Coordinates of C-alpha atoms in Angstrom, one line a residue:
X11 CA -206.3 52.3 55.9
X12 CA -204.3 49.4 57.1
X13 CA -205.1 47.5 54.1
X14 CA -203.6 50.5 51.9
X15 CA -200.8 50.6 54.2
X16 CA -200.0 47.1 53.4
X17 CA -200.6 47.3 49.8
X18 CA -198.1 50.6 49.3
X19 CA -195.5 48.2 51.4
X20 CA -195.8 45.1 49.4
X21 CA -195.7 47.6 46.5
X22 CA -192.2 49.6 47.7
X23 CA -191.0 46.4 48.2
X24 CA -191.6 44.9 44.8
X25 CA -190.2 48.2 43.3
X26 CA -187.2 48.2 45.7
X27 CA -184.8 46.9 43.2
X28 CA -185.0 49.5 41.0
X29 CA -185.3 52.5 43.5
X30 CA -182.0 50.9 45.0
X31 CA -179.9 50.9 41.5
X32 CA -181.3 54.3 41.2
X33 CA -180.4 55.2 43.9
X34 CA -177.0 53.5 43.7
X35 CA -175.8 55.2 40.5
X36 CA -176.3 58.5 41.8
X37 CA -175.2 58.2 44.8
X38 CA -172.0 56.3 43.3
X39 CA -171.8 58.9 40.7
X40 CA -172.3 62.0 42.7
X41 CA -169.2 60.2 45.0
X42 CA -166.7 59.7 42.2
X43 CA -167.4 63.3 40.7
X44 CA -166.5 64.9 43.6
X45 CA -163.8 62.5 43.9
X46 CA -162.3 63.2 40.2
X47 CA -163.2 66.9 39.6
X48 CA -160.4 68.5 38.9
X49 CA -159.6 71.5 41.4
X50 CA -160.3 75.1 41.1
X51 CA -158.4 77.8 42.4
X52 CA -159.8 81.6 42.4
X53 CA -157.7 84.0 43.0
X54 CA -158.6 87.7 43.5
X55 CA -157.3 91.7 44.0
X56 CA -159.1 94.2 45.3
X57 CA -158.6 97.7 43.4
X58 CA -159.6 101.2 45.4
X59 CA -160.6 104.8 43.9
X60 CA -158.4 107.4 45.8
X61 CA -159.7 110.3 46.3
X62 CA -157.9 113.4 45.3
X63 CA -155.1 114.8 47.5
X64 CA -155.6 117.9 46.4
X65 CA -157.2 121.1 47.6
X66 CA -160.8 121.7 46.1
X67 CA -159.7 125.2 44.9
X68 CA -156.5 123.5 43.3
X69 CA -158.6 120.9 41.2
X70 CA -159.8 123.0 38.2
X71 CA -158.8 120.7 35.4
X72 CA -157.7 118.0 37.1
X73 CA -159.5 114.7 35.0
X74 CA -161.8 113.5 38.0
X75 CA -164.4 111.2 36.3
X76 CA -167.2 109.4 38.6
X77 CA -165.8 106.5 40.0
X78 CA -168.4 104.8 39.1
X79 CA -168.4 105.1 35.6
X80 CA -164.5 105.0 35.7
X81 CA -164.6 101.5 37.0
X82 CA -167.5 100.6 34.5
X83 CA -164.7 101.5 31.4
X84 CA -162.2 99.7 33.1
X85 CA -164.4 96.8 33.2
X86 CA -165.0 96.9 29.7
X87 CA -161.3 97.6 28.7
X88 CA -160.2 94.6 30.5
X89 CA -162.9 92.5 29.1
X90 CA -162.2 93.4 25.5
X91 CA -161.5 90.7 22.8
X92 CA -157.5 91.5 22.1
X93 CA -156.6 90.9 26.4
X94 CA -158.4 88.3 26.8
X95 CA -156.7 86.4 23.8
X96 CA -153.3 87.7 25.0
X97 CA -153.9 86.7 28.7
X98 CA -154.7 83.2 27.6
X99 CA -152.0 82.9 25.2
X100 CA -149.6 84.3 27.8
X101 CA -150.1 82.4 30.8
X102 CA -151.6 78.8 28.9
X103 CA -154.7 78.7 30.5
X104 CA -156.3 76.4 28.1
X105 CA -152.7 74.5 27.6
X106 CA -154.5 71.4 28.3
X107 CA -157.4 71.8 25.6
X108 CA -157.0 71.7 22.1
X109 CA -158.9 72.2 19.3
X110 CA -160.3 76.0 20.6
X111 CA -160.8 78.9 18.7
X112 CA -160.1 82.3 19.5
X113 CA -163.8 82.9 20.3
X114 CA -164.1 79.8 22.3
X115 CA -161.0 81.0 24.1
X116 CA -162.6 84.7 24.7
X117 CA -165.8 83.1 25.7
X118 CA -164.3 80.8 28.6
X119 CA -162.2 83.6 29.5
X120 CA -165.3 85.5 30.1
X121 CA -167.0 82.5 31.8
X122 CA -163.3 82.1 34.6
X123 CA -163.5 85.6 35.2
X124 CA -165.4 87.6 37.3
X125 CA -165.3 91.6 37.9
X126 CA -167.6 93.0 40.8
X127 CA -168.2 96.7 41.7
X128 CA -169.3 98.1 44.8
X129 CA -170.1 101.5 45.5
X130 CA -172.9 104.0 47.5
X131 CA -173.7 107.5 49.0
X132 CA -170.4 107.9 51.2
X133 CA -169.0 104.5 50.5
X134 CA -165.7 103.8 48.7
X135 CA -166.0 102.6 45.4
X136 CA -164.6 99.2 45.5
X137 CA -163.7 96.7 42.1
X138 CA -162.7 92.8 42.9
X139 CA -161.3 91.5 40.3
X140 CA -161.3 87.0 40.2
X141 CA -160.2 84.5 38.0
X142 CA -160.9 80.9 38.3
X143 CA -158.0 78.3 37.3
X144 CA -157.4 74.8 37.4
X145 CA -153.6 76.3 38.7
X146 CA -153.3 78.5 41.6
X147 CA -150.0 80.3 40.1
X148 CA -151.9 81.0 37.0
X149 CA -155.2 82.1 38.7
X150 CA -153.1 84.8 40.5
X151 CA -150.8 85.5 37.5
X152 CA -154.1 86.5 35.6
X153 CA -155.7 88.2 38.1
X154 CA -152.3 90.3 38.7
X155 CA -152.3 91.1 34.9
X156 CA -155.7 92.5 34.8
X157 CA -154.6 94.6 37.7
X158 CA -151.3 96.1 35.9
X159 CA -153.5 96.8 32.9
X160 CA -156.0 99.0 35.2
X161 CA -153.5 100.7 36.8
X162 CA -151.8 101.5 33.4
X163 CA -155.0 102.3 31.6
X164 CA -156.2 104.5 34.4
X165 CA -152.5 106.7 34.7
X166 CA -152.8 106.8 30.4
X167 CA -156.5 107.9 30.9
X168 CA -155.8 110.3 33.2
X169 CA -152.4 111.7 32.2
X170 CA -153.7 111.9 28.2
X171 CA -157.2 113.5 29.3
X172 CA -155.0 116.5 31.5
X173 CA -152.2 116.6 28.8
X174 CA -155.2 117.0 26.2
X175 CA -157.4 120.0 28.2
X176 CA -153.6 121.4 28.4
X177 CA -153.6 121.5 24.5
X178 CA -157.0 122.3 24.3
X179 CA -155.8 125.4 25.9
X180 CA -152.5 126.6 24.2
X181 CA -154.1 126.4 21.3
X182 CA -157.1 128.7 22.7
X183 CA -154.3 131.4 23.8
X184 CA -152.6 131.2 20.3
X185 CA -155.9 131.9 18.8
X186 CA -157.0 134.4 21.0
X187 CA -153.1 136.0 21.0
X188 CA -153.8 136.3 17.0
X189 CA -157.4 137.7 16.6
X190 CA -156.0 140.4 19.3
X191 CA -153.0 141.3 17.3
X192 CA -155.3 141.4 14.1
X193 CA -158.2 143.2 16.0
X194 CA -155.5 145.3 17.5
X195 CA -154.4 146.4 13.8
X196 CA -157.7 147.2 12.5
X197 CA -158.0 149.7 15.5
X198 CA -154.9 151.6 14.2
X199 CA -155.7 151.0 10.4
X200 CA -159.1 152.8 11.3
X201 CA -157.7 155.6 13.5
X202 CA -155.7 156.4 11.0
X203 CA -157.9 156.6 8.6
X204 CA -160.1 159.1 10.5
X205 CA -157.7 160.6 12.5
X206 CA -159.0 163.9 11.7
X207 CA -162.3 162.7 13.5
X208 CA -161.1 160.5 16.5
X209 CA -163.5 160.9 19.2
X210 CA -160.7 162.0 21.7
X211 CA -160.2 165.1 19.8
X212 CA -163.3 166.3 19.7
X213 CA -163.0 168.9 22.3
X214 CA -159.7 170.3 21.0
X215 CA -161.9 170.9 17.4
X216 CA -164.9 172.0 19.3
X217 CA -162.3 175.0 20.9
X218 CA -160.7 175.1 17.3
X219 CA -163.6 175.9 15.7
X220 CA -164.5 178.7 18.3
X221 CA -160.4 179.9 18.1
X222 CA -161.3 180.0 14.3
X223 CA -164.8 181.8 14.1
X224 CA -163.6 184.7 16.6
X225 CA -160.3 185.0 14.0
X226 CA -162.9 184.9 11.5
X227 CA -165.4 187.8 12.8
X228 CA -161.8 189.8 14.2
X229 CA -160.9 189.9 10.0
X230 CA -164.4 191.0 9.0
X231 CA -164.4 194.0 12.1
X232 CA -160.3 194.6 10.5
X233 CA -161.9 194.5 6.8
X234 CA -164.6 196.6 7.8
X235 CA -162.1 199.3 9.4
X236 CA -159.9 199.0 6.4
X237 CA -162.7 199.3 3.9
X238 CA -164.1 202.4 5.5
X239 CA -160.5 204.0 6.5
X240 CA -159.4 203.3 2.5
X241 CA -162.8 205.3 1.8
X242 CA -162.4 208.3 4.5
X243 CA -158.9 208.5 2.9
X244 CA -160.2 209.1 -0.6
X245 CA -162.2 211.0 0.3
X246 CA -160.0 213.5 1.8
X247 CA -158.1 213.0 -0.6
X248 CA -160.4 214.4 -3.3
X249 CA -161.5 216.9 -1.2
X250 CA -158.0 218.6 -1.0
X251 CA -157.4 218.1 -4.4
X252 CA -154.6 215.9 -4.3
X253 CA -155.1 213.8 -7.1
X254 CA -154.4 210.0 -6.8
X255 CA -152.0 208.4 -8.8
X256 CA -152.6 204.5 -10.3
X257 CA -149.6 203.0 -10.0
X258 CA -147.9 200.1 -12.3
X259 CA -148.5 196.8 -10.8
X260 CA -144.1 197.0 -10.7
X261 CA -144.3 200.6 -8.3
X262 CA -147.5 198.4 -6.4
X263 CA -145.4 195.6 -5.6
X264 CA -141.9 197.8 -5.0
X265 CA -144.1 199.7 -2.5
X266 CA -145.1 196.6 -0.6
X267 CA -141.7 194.9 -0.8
X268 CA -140.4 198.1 0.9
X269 CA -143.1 198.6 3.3
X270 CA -142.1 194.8 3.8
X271 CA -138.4 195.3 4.3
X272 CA -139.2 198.4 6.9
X273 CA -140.7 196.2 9.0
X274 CA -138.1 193.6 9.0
X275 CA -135.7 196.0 9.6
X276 CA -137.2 196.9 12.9
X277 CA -137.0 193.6 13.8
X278 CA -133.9 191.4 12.1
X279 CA -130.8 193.0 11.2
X280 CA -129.7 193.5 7.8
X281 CA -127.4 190.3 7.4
X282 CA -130.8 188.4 8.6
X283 CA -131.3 186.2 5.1
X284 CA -135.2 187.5 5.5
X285 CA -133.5 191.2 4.9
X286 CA -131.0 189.9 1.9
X287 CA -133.9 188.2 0.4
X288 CA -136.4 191.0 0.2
X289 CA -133.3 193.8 -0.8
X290 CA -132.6 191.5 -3.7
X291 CA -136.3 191.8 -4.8
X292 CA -136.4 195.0 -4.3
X293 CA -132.9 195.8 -6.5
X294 CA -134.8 193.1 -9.2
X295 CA -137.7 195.1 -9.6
X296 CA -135.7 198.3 -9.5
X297 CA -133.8 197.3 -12.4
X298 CA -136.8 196.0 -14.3
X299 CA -138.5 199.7 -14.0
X300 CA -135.3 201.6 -15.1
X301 CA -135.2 199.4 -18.5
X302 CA -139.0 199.6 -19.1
X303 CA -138.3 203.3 -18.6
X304 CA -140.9 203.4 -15.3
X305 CA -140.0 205.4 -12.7
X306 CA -140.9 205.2 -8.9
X307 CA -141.6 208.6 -8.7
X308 CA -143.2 209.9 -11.6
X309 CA -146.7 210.5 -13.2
X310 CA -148.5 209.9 -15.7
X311 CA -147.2 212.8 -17.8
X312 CA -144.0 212.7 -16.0
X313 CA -143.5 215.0 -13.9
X314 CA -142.6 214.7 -9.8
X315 CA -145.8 213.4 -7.3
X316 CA -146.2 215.8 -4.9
X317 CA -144.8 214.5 -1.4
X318 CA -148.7 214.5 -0.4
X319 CA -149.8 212.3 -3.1
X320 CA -147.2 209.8 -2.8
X321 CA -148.1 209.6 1.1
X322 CA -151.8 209.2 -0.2
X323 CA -150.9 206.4 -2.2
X324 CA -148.5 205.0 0.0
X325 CA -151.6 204.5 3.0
X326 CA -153.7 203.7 -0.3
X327 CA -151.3 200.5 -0.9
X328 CA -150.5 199.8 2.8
X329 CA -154.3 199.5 3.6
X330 CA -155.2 197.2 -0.3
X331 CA -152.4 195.4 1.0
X332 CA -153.8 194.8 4.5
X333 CA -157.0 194.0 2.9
X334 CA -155.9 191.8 0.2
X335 CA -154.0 189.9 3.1
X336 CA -156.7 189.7 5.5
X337 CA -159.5 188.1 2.5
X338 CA -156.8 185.5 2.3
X339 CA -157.1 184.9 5.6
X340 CA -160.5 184.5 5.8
X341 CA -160.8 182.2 2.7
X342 CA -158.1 180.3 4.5
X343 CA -160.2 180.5 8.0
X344 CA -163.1 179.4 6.4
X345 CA -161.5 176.2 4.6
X346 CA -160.3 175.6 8.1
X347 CA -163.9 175.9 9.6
X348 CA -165.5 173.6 7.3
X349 CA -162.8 171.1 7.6
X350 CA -163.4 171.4 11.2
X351 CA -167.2 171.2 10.8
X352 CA -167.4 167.8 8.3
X353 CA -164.4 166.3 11.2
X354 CA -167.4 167.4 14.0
X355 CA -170.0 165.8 12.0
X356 CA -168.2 162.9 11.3
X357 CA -167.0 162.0 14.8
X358 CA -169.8 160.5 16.3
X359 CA -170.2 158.0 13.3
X360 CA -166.6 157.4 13.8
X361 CA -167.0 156.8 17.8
X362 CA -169.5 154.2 17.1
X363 CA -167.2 152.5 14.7
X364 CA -164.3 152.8 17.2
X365 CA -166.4 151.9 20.1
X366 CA -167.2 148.7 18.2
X367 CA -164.0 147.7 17.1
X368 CA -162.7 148.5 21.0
X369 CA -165.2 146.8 22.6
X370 CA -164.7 143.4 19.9
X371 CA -160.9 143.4 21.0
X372 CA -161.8 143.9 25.0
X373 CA -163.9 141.4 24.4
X374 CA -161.1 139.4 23.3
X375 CA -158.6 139.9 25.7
X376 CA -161.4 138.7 28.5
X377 CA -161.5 135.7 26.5
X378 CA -157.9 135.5 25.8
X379 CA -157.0 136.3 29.8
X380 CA -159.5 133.6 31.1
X381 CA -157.9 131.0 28.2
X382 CA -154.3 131.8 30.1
X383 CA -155.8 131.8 33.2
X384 CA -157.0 127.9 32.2
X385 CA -153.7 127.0 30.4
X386 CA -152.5 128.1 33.8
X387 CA -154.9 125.8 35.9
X388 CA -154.6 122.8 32.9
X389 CA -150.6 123.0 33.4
X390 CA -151.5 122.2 36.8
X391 CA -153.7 119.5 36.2
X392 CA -151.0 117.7 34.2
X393 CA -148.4 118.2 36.9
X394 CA -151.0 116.9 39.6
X395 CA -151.8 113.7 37.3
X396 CA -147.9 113.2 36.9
X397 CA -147.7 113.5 40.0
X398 CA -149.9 110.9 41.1
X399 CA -151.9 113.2 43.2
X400 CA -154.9 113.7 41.8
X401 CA -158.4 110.5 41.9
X402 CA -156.7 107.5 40.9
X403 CA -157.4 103.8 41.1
X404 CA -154.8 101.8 43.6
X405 CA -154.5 98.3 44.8
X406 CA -156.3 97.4 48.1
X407 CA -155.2 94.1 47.9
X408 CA -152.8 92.6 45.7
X409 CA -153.8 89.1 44.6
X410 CA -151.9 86.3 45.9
X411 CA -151.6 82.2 44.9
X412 CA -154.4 80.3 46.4
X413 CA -153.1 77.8 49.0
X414 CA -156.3 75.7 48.5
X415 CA -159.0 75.2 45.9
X416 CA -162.1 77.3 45.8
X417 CA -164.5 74.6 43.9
X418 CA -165.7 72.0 43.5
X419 CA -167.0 71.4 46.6
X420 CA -166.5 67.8 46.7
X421 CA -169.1 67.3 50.0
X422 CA -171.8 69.4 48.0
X423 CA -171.4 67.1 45.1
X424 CA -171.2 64.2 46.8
X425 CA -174.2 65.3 48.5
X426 CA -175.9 66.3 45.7
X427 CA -175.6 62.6 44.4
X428 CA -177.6 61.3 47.3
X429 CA -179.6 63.7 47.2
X430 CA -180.4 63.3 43.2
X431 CA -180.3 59.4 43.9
X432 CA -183.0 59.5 46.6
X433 CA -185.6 62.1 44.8
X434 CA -185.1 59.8 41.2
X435 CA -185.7 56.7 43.1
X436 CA -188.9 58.3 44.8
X437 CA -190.3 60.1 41.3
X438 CA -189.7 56.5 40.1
X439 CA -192.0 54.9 42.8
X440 CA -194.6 57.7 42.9
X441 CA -194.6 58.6 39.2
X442 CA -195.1 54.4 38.8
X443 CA -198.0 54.5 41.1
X444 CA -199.5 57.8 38.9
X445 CA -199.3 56.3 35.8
X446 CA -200.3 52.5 36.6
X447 CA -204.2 52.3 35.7
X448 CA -204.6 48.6 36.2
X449 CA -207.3 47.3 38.5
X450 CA -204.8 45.2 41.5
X451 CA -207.6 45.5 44.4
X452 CA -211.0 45.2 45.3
X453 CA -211.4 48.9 45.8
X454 CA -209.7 49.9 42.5
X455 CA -212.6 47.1 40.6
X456 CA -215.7 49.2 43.4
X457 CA -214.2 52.5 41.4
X458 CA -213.7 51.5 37.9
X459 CA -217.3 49.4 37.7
X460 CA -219.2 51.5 40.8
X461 CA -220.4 48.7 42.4
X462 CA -219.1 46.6 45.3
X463 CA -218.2 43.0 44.2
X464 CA -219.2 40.1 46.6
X465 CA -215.7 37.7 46.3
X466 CA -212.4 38.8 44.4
X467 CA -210.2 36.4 42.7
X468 CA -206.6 37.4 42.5
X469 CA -205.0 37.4 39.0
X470 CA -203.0 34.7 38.2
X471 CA -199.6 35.6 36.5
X472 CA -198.3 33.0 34.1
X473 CA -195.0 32.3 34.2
X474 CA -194.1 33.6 30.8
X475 CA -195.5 36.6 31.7
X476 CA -193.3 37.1 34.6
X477 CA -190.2 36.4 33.2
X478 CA -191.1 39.2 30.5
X479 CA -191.9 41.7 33.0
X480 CA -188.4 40.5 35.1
X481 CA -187.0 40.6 31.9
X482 CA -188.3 44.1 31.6
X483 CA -187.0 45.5 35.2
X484 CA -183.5 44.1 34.0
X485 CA -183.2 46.2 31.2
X486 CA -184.9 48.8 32.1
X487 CA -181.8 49.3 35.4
X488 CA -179.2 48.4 33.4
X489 CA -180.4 51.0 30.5
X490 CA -180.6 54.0 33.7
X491 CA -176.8 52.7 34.6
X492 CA -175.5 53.3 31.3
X493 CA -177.8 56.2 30.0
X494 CA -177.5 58.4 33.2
X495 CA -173.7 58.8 33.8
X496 CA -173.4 59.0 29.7
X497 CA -175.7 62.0 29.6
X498 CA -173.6 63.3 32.9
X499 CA -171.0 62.8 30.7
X500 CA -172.2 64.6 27.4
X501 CA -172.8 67.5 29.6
X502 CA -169.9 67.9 31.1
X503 CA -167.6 67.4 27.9
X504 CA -170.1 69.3 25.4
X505 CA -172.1 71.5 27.3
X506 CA -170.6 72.9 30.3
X507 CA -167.9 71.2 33.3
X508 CA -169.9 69.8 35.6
X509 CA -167.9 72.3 38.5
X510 CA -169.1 75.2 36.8
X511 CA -172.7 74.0 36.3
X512 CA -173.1 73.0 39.8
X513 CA -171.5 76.7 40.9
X514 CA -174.1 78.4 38.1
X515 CA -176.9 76.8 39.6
X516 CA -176.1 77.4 43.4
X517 CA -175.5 80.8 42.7
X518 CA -178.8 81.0 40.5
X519 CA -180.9 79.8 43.9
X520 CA -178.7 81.4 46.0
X521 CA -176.5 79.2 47.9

């Protein structure tokens, strides 16, 4: 054990050289990195989602997305191509750098900034909003930006998604207001079409037609009586052998014009134009008889009518008169009833159509009352949004010019260069010892051959051969002092700063 002690210390100390300029260059170059990285200053503003101000009952159309997913949009608005270019271009972030394109712009823009959202069950939602800078007044200057255009997007979002629902909704009453006036007009189009069957009149035709069938079997009773009086009178007539006289259609119709003006005598006076009317008649037909030669009063052969035939024929015409008035009647009653009776039948065909147009337009004005009822409540929501009173986002914390730089942590890297130094100068001696197969001891020969040799004889290094392998050591440290800090270098200029490498890694392990 001793003797392996002492082997592995004559070993570290041939390989000491090396391990030391290893050592050396990263320790010396993790020193002037954190000397010469340029600072970075992160400034930051914390934005807030408000809850609303207003009453539950008042919020019916008020635009209250999840807060959430509101911040999530956000995110991706301020992230978006167009203000990323125009906040670089604005506030010459990369004024230093030339020879970027817009995508290498958008894509460092992306790598400076940094948006984090937190929110939970009865926790505030809460967005941070960074930006990382090699100048504190531009850090916060960006970081402000981003901030105005959330605040604008979000009163735009909210004030165009009310003003929207608001449209939404005149445009609902305006339609509504016109299939109501149309519906409205094809109710009174179809009443009047059937007004002679409208549903609300059925009763009065019901007690019509009952009005109209007693006047109908009252004239059959009266034509009856008439009928059988005109036949008793005939009779008695014949019976006393007063003979019956035909008389001229003229003497027919003078009788019934006087009977006529008798009994508007008893009731007008004789200026009444009724009188002057039928006198006139009367004097017309007068003076047609006397130049046909046709008498009122005479016969056949022409001699005088007895007083008791003339009364005969007098009842006689009274009674055909009566009778020939009373079938009128009753034709005319009868065209009444069975008007009447296709208006009965047809109303209950007619209700149904009635009931369906009425009960299309009440439908309708329950959809056209709860569309004003919404305008109402989407009025509202625009006048809450203007007002500012509804779910909004605010500023927690407005964000404010770094007094000090947030990265690189120049103790870290300087750290980290001893740190690197030390494990490359140890993989160097242990990885040496690994790979070296050569036979240097008399337990490595018992090994290789298996058997245990009596004497050893050391080997005996020329002294060509030891220059070469000097030789060797030189270059092979003077090759680690220029390819390390070149390929520290190449990284940092073609790959990635150095600063933000070192931050990506301690925030991939955690630190």
């Amino acid at each position: 054990m001793n003797t392996d002690l002492k082997f592995y210390y004559a070993l570290f100390l041939q390989r000491l050289p090396v391990m030391a300029v290893i050592f050396a260059v990263f320790t010396a170059l993790g020193i002037a990195l954190a000397l010469t990285l340029p600072p970075r200053y992160r400034a930051e503003a914390i934005l807030v989602v408000e809850g609303s101000k207003i009453p539950v009952d008042l919020r019916a159309f008020e635009d209250e997305t999840e807060a959430t997913e509101q911040l999530q949009i956000m995110e991706k608005q301020l992230m978006t191509r167009s203000n990323l270019i125009d906040l670089a271009n604005r506030h010459r972030v990369f004024a230093g750098e030339v020879g970027m394109t817009p995508d290498d712009v958008v894509e460092r823009m992306r790598e400076l900034t940094d948006i984090e959202l937190v929110s939970g069950r009865d926790r505030a939602t809460i967005m941070t909003v960074s930006f990382l800078s090699g100048d504190a007044k531009t850090s916060a200057d960006v970081v402000n930006d981003f901030v105005t255009i959330v605040l604008k997007a979000d009163a735009e979002t909210r004030i165009a998604g009310s003003g929207d629902t608001l449209e939404f909704f005149d445009q609902q009453v305006q339609r509504y207001s016109g299939d109501l006036s149309r519906q409205s007009e094809k109710i009174v189009a179809y009443k009047e079409a059937n007004k002679d069957a409208l549903p609300e009149e059925q009763t009065y035709r019901l007690s019509q037609q009952t009005s109209l069938q007693d006047r109908l079997n009252l004239a059959d009773r009266d034509l009856a009586s008439l009928r059988d009086q005109r036949a008793r009178l005939l009779a008695v007539g014949e019976a006393s052998g007063v003979p019956t006289v035909n008389m001229t259609p003229d003497q027919q119709q003078l009788s019934d014009l006087e009977n006529e003006l008798n009994a508007a005598l008893a009731i007008y006076s004789e200026t009444n134009p009724k009188v002057t009317i039928l006198q006139a008649r009367i004097a017309s037909i007068k003076r047609r008889m006397m130049r046909s030669g046709t008498t009122p009063s005479t016969d056949a052969e022409g001699s005088p009518t007895s007083v008791a035939s003339t009364m005969l024929d007098l009842q006689l015409a009274e009674i055909d008169s009566r009778i020939d008035y009373l079938e009128k009647e009753k034709v005319r009653t009868e065209a009444d009833m069975q008007k009447l009776r296709v208006a009965i039948e047809r109303t209950p065909s007619v209700a149904i159509g009635l009931q369906a147009l009425e009960s299309e337009y009440a439908s309708l004005q329950i959809q056209m009352n709860q569309a004003v009822a919404a305008r109402a409540a989407a009025r509202q929501g625009v006048e809450i949004e203007s007002a500012a009173k509804g779910q909004r986002i605010s500023v927690l914390e407005q964000a404010t010019q770094p007094s000090a730089p947030n990265s690189p942590n120049r103790k870290l890297v300087a750290g980290g260069g001893v740190f690197v130094g030390t494990a490359l100068a140890a993989a160097f001696f242990g990885l040496g010892e690994l790979l070296n197969r050569t036979i240097r001891r008399p337990i490595d020969l018992s090994r290789a051959l298996g058997v245990q040799p009596l004497v050893t004889i050391p080997f005996l290094e020329e002294e060509t051969a030891r220059r070469r392998r000097r030789i060797l050591k030189t270059v092979f440290t003077i090759a680690m002092l220029i390819a390390v800090p070149a390929a520290l270098w190449a990284v940092h200029t073609f790959y990635l700063p150095l600063d933000l490498l070192i931050e990506d890694l301690m925030a991939r392990v955690g630190l």
